[in-house]
Amino acid sequence: SGNIGTEAVVRAAPDGSTLLVSVNTLVMNRSLYPQLNFDPVTDLEPVSQTSWGQLLLVTHPQSGLKTATDLVQAARQRPGQINYASPGVGTPHHLSMEMFKNTAKLFLVHIPYRGTGPAVTDLLGGQVDTMFLPIHVALPHIRSGRLIALAIGSNKRNPLLPDLPTLAEQRLGDINVDMWFGIFAPKGTPSEMVQMLNREINQLLLGDEVKKAFLSQGMDPRGSTPQEFAQLVQRDAERWARVVKEQGIKAE
């Protein structure tokens, strides 16, 4: 779940030569792994956000489901008989579905895998019923007809799938499970170095080639100041801590 790489950066010299690129799994781990030897929120210096990524709720064609509303109705009619996959406990895919379950008051059985590849393989084969997937992973299978997109877990639609409604548009709750990506430095990195790195990163994000690379993967390039990124990290840590507590999720 990124803990090994994160700890390596936490322990690294704060001289700007070692940086961490991470997704919001970082703050999820804070609640899932209370025994960590470091605090992923307070023991790193946020440098800059780099992008947002959106997750799609998908299923296989054999399920007969066409919308997220269909999934909710089926789950309520057959509680405990519909399952969902994730690349592992504590991944954004897992906690996003748990937030969806908690908001919509559903009972879906979690089937954790060791990585995205095996989970997608079984989803394509109909061995599992549904899951959240990043757009760039799901899109080729949606376009080939091997997966059905039920909803986007965001507060807005994506240009790559303009006809796909959000969960809120389907009246299933104000659910936004967008993933942020960003760059961190070891705690104690000099402020002037953090500011210099921030300026360089934000300048790169304005480039046409970088924008094109992000957008082609269904990701929205988005820079920030170090302070804005720190506030986002703190808010998200609190939000996912509530999901972990309310759903009784354990990393083991």
GROMACS .gro file of C-alpha atoms in nm:
model
  252
    1SER     CA    1   0.000   0.000   0.000
    2GLY     CA    2   0.294   0.234  -0.046
    3ASN     CA    3   0.409   0.223   0.316
    4ILE     CA    4   0.759   0.095   0.237
    5GLY     CA    5   0.830   0.370  -0.015
    6THR     CA    6   0.672   0.634   0.206
    7GLU     CA    7   0.886   0.538   0.505
    8ALA     CA    8   1.198   0.550   0.287
    9VAL     CA    9   1.121   0.914   0.206
   10VAL     CA   10   1.029   0.995   0.566
   11ARG     CA   11   1.373   0.865   0.674
   12ALA     CA   12   1.564   1.029   0.386
   13ALA     CA   13   1.783   1.335   0.427
   14PRO     CA   14   1.573   1.653   0.386
   15ASP     CA   15   1.797   1.793   0.114
   16GLY     CA   16   1.562   1.782  -0.187
   17SER     CA   17   1.728   1.479  -0.347
   18THR     CA   18   1.455   1.233  -0.241
   19LEU     CA   19   1.087   1.293  -0.314
   20LEU     CA   20   0.768   1.088  -0.288
   21VAL     CA   21   0.504   1.069  -0.558
   22SER     CA   22   0.186   0.943  -0.399
   23VAL     CA   23  -0.188   0.907  -0.437
   24ASN     CA   24  -0.447   0.946  -0.162
   25THR     CA   25  -0.372   0.593  -0.042
   26LEU     CA   26  -0.117   0.780   0.168
   27VAL     CA   27  -0.380   0.927   0.400
   28MET     CA   28  -0.596   0.613   0.396
   29ASN     CA   29  -0.299   0.422   0.538
   30ARG     CA   30  -0.292   0.651   0.840
   31SER     CA   31  -0.614   0.493   0.970
   32LEU     CA   32  -0.564   0.146   0.827
   33TYR     CA   33  -0.215   0.095   0.973
   34PRO     CA   34  -0.212   0.262   1.316
   35GLN     CA   35   0.105   0.068   1.403
   36LEU     CA   36   0.317   0.253   1.144
   37ASN     CA   37   0.647   0.396   1.268
   38PHE     CA   38   0.564   0.728   1.106
   39ASP     CA   39   0.266   0.956   1.042
   40PRO     CA   40   0.215   0.998   0.667
   41VAL     CA   41   0.038   1.330   0.726
   42THR     CA   42   0.272   1.504   0.970
   43ASP     CA   43   0.608   1.345   0.880
   44LEU     CA   44   0.619   1.470   0.520
   45GLU     CA   45   0.635   1.813   0.358
   46PRO     CA   46   0.364   1.857   0.093
   47VAL     CA   47   0.528   2.010  -0.215
   48SER     CA   48   0.250   2.022  -0.473
   49GLN     CA   49  -0.054   1.843  -0.598
   50THR     CA   50  -0.007   1.722  -0.956
   51SER     CA   51  -0.345   1.590  -1.069
   52TRP     CA   52  -0.688   1.449  -0.998
   53GLY     CA   53  -0.794   1.103  -1.115
   54GLN     CA   54  -1.151   0.977  -1.140
   55LEU     CA   55  -1.288   0.632  -1.063
   56LEU     CA   56  -1.561   0.455  -1.260
   57LEU     CA   57  -1.810   0.209  -1.115
   58VAL     CA   58  -1.814  -0.078  -1.365
   59THR     CA   59  -1.959  -0.425  -1.414
   60HIS     CA   60  -1.944  -0.706  -1.670
   61PRO     CA   61  -2.213  -0.739  -1.943
   62GLN     CA   62  -2.345  -1.069  -1.803
   63SER     CA   63  -2.464  -0.891  -1.490
   64GLY     CA   64  -2.745  -0.725  -1.683
   65LEU     CA   65  -2.686  -0.400  -1.494
   66LYS     CA   66  -2.686  -0.075  -1.689
   67THR     CA   67  -2.669   0.195  -1.421
   68ALA     CA   68  -2.558   0.240  -1.062
   69THR     CA   69  -2.926   0.260  -0.971
   70ASP     CA   70  -2.968  -0.090  -1.113
   71LEU     CA   71  -2.681  -0.209  -0.890
   72VAL     CA   72  -2.837  -0.053  -0.580
   73GLN     CA   73  -3.175  -0.210  -0.652
   74ALA     CA   74  -3.020  -0.552  -0.716
   75ALA     CA   75  -2.814  -0.533  -0.397
   76ARG     CA   76  -3.121  -0.447  -0.192
   77GLN     CA   77  -3.321  -0.729  -0.347
   78ARG     CA   78  -3.039  -0.979  -0.296
   79PRO     CA   79  -2.840  -0.863   0.010
   80GLY     CA   80  -2.506  -1.037   0.041
   81GLN     CA   81  -2.531  -1.207  -0.296
   82ILE     CA   82  -2.353  -0.938  -0.497
   83ASN     CA   83  -1.978  -0.896  -0.455
   84TYR     CA   84  -1.715  -0.645  -0.559
   85ALA     CA   85  -1.344  -0.667  -0.630
   86SER     CA   86  -1.054  -0.446  -0.530
   87PRO     CA   87  -0.676  -0.463  -0.581
   88GLY     CA   88  -0.644  -0.510  -0.205
   89VAL     CA   89  -0.761  -0.394   0.136
   90GLY     CA   90  -0.709  -0.022   0.187
   91THR     CA   91  -0.675   0.072  -0.180
   92PRO     CA   92  -0.877   0.367  -0.313
   93HIS     CA   93  -1.088   0.115  -0.507
   94HIS     CA   94  -1.178  -0.060  -0.179
   95LEU     CA   95  -1.247   0.244   0.037
   96SER     CA   96  -1.439   0.417  -0.242
   97MET     CA   97  -1.679   0.123  -0.259
   98GLU     CA   98  -1.709   0.122   0.119
   99MET     CA   99  -1.802   0.490   0.108
  100PHE     CA  100  -2.061   0.412  -0.160
  101LYS     CA  101  -2.198   0.124   0.050
  102ASN     CA  102  -2.215   0.340   0.360
  103THR     CA  103  -2.391   0.625   0.180
  104ALA     CA  104  -2.639   0.407  -0.012
  105LYS     CA  105  -2.688   0.165   0.281
  106LEU     CA  106  -2.589  -0.144   0.082
  107PHE     CA  107  -2.443  -0.483   0.166
  108LEU     CA  108  -2.189  -0.594  -0.096
  109VAL     CA  109  -1.928  -0.862  -0.028
  110HIS     CA  110  -1.567  -0.749  -0.066
  111ILE     CA  111  -1.331  -0.976  -0.264
  112PRO     CA  112  -0.976  -0.836  -0.225
  113TYR     CA  113  -0.711  -0.932  -0.481
  114ARG     CA  114  -0.334  -0.889  -0.492
  115GLY     CA  115  -0.324  -0.613  -0.749
  116THR     CA  116  -0.544  -0.461  -1.017
  117GLY     CA  117  -0.459  -0.716  -1.290
  118PRO     CA  118  -0.610  -1.026  -1.123
  119ALA     CA  119  -0.914  -0.828  -1.007
  120VAL     CA  120  -0.986  -0.699  -1.358
  121THR     CA  121  -0.934  -1.046  -1.508
  122ASP     CA  122  -1.199  -1.197  -1.281
  123LEU     CA  123  -1.433  -0.902  -1.337
  124LEU     CA  124  -1.405  -0.948  -1.714
  125GLY     CA  125  -1.473  -1.318  -1.668
  126GLY     CA  126  -1.781  -1.258  -1.455
  127GLN     CA  127  -1.633  -1.417  -1.142
  128VAL     CA  128  -1.699  -1.091  -0.954
  129ASP     CA  129  -1.984  -0.849  -1.011
  130THR     CA  130  -1.852  -0.495  -0.989
  131MET     CA  131  -1.570  -0.265  -0.877
  132PHE     CA  132  -1.435   0.088  -0.896
  133LEU     CA  133  -1.158   0.134  -1.155
  134PRO     CA  134  -0.952   0.434  -1.269
  135ILE     CA  135  -1.068   0.563  -1.606
  136HIS     CA  136  -0.744   0.477  -1.786
  137VAL     CA  137  -0.775   0.112  -1.673
  138ALA     CA  138  -1.145   0.073  -1.747
  139LEU     CA  139  -1.179   0.272  -2.069
  140PRO     CA  140  -1.031   0.020  -2.318
  141HIS     CA  141  -1.262  -0.251  -2.181
  142ILE     CA  142  -1.564  -0.020  -2.189
  143ARG     CA  143  -1.493   0.073  -2.551
  144SER     CA  144  -1.455  -0.294  -2.647
  145GLY     CA  145  -1.783  -0.384  -2.476
  146ARG     CA  146  -1.621  -0.610  -2.216
  147LEU     CA  147  -1.720  -0.381  -1.929
  148ILE     CA  148  -2.025  -0.164  -1.863
  149ALA     CA  149  -1.976   0.175  -1.697
  150LEU     CA  150  -2.247   0.233  -1.435
  151ALA     CA  151  -2.142   0.574  -1.299
  152ILE     CA  152  -1.849   0.802  -1.236
  153GLY     CA  153  -1.751   0.857  -0.874
  154SER     CA  154  -1.698   1.230  -0.905
  155ASN     CA  155  -1.889   1.554  -0.878
  156LYS     CA  156  -1.859   1.606  -1.253
  157ARG     CA  157  -1.865   1.403  -1.574
  158ASN     CA  158  -1.549   1.328  -1.769
  159PRO     CA  159  -1.497   1.441  -2.132
  160LEU     CA  160  -1.379   1.090  -2.223
  161LEU     CA  161  -1.726   0.956  -2.125
  162PRO     CA  162  -1.956   1.258  -2.151
  163ASP     CA  163  -2.277   1.052  -2.138
  164LEU     CA  164  -2.185   0.870  -1.815
  165PRO     CA  165  -2.368   1.028  -1.518
  166THR     CA  166  -2.225   1.076  -1.172
  167LEU     CA  167  -2.358   0.890  -0.869
  168ALA     CA  168  -2.518   1.212  -0.748
  169GLU     CA  169  -2.698   1.257  -1.080
  170GLN     CA  170  -2.848   0.912  -1.022
  171ARG     CA  171  -2.968   1.032  -0.680
  172LEU     CA  172  -2.745   0.790  -0.492
  173GLY     CA  173  -2.576   1.042  -0.265
  174ASP     CA  174  -2.318   1.317  -0.285
  175ILE     CA  175  -2.027   1.075  -0.338
  176ASN     CA  176  -1.697   1.208  -0.467
  177VAL     CA  177  -1.415   0.953  -0.462
  178ASP     CA  178  -1.173   1.140  -0.688
  179MET     CA  179  -0.810   1.047  -0.624
  180TRP     CA  180  -0.548   1.317  -0.584
  181PHE     CA  181  -0.186   1.269  -0.683
  182GLY     CA  182   0.099   1.479  -0.551
  183ILE     CA  183   0.462   1.515  -0.450
  184PHE     CA  184   0.607   1.521  -0.098
  185ALA     CA  185   0.951   1.583   0.053
  186PRO     CA  186   1.097   1.464   0.385
  187LYS     CA  187   0.998   1.665   0.690
  188GLY     CA  188   1.248   1.941   0.753
  189THR     CA  189   1.325   2.013   0.389
  190PRO     CA  190   1.411   2.386   0.379
  191SER     CA  191   1.119   2.611   0.289
  192GLU     CA  192   1.308   2.774   0.002
  193MET     CA  193   1.374   2.432  -0.152
  194VAL     CA  194   1.007   2.330  -0.119
  195GLN     CA  195   0.905   2.657  -0.286
  196MET     CA  196   1.157   2.608  -0.568
  197LEU     CA  197   1.033   2.253  -0.634
  198ASN     CA  198   0.674   2.377  -0.622
  199ARG     CA  199   0.742   2.643  -0.885
  200GLU     CA  200   0.914   2.394  -1.117
  201ILE     CA  201   0.636   2.134  -1.083
  202ASN     CA  202   0.360   2.386  -1.145
  203GLN     CA  203   0.544   2.520  -1.448
  204LEU     CA  204   0.574   2.169  -1.592
  205LEU     CA  205   0.202   2.109  -1.539
  206LEU     CA  206   0.125   2.403  -1.771
  207GLY     CA  207   0.304   2.237  -2.064
  208ASP     CA  208   0.089   2.105  -2.349
  209GLU     CA  209   0.265   1.767  -2.362
  210VAL     CA  210   0.219   1.710  -1.990
  211LYS     CA  211  -0.147   1.811  -2.007
  212LYS     CA  212  -0.203   1.576  -2.300
  213ALA     CA  213  -0.036   1.287  -2.116
  214PHE     CA  214  -0.256   1.337  -1.810
  215LEU     CA  215  -0.581   1.394  -1.997
  216SER     CA  216  -0.533   1.087  -2.217
  217GLN     CA  217  -0.538   0.878  -1.899
  218GLY     CA  218  -0.856   1.042  -1.769
  219MET     CA  219  -0.658   1.255  -1.524
  220ASP     CA  220  -0.688   1.627  -1.472
  221PRO     CA  221  -0.350   1.802  -1.425
  222ARG     CA  222  -0.379   2.031  -1.125
  223GLY     CA  223  -0.107   2.217  -0.941
  224SER     CA  224  -0.125   2.389  -0.604
  225THR     CA  225   0.076   2.577  -0.348
  226PRO     CA  226   0.236   2.371  -0.070
  227GLN     CA  227  -0.018   2.517   0.173
  228GLU     CA  228  -0.317   2.427  -0.045
  229PHE     CA  229  -0.189   2.073  -0.087
  230ALA     CA  230  -0.130   2.038   0.289
  231GLN     CA  231  -0.489   2.144   0.356
  232LEU     CA  232  -0.621   1.893   0.101
  233VAL     CA  233  -0.415   1.613   0.258
  234GLN     CA  234  -0.544   1.697   0.607
  235ARG     CA  235  -0.909   1.714   0.496
  236ASP     CA  236  -0.884   1.386   0.309
  237ALA     CA  237  -0.716   1.213   0.603
  238GLU     CA  238  -1.012   1.308   0.822
  239ARG     CA  239  -1.267   1.204   0.557
  240TRP     CA  240  -1.123   0.858   0.500
  241ALA     CA  241  -1.067   0.804   0.873
  242ARG     CA  242  -1.444   0.836   0.916
  243VAL     CA  243  -1.508   0.575   0.645
  244VAL     CA  244  -1.257   0.333   0.800
  245LYS     CA  245  -1.415   0.376   1.144
  246GLU     CA  246  -1.779   0.360   1.035
  247GLN     CA  247  -1.724   0.052   0.817
  248GLY     CA  248  -1.492  -0.120   1.067
  249ILE     CA  249  -1.223  -0.176   0.804
  250LYS     CA  250  -0.902  -0.354   0.908
  251ALA     CA  251  -0.587  -0.382   0.697
  252GLU     CA  252  -0.517  -0.738   0.809
   0.00000   0.00000   0.00000
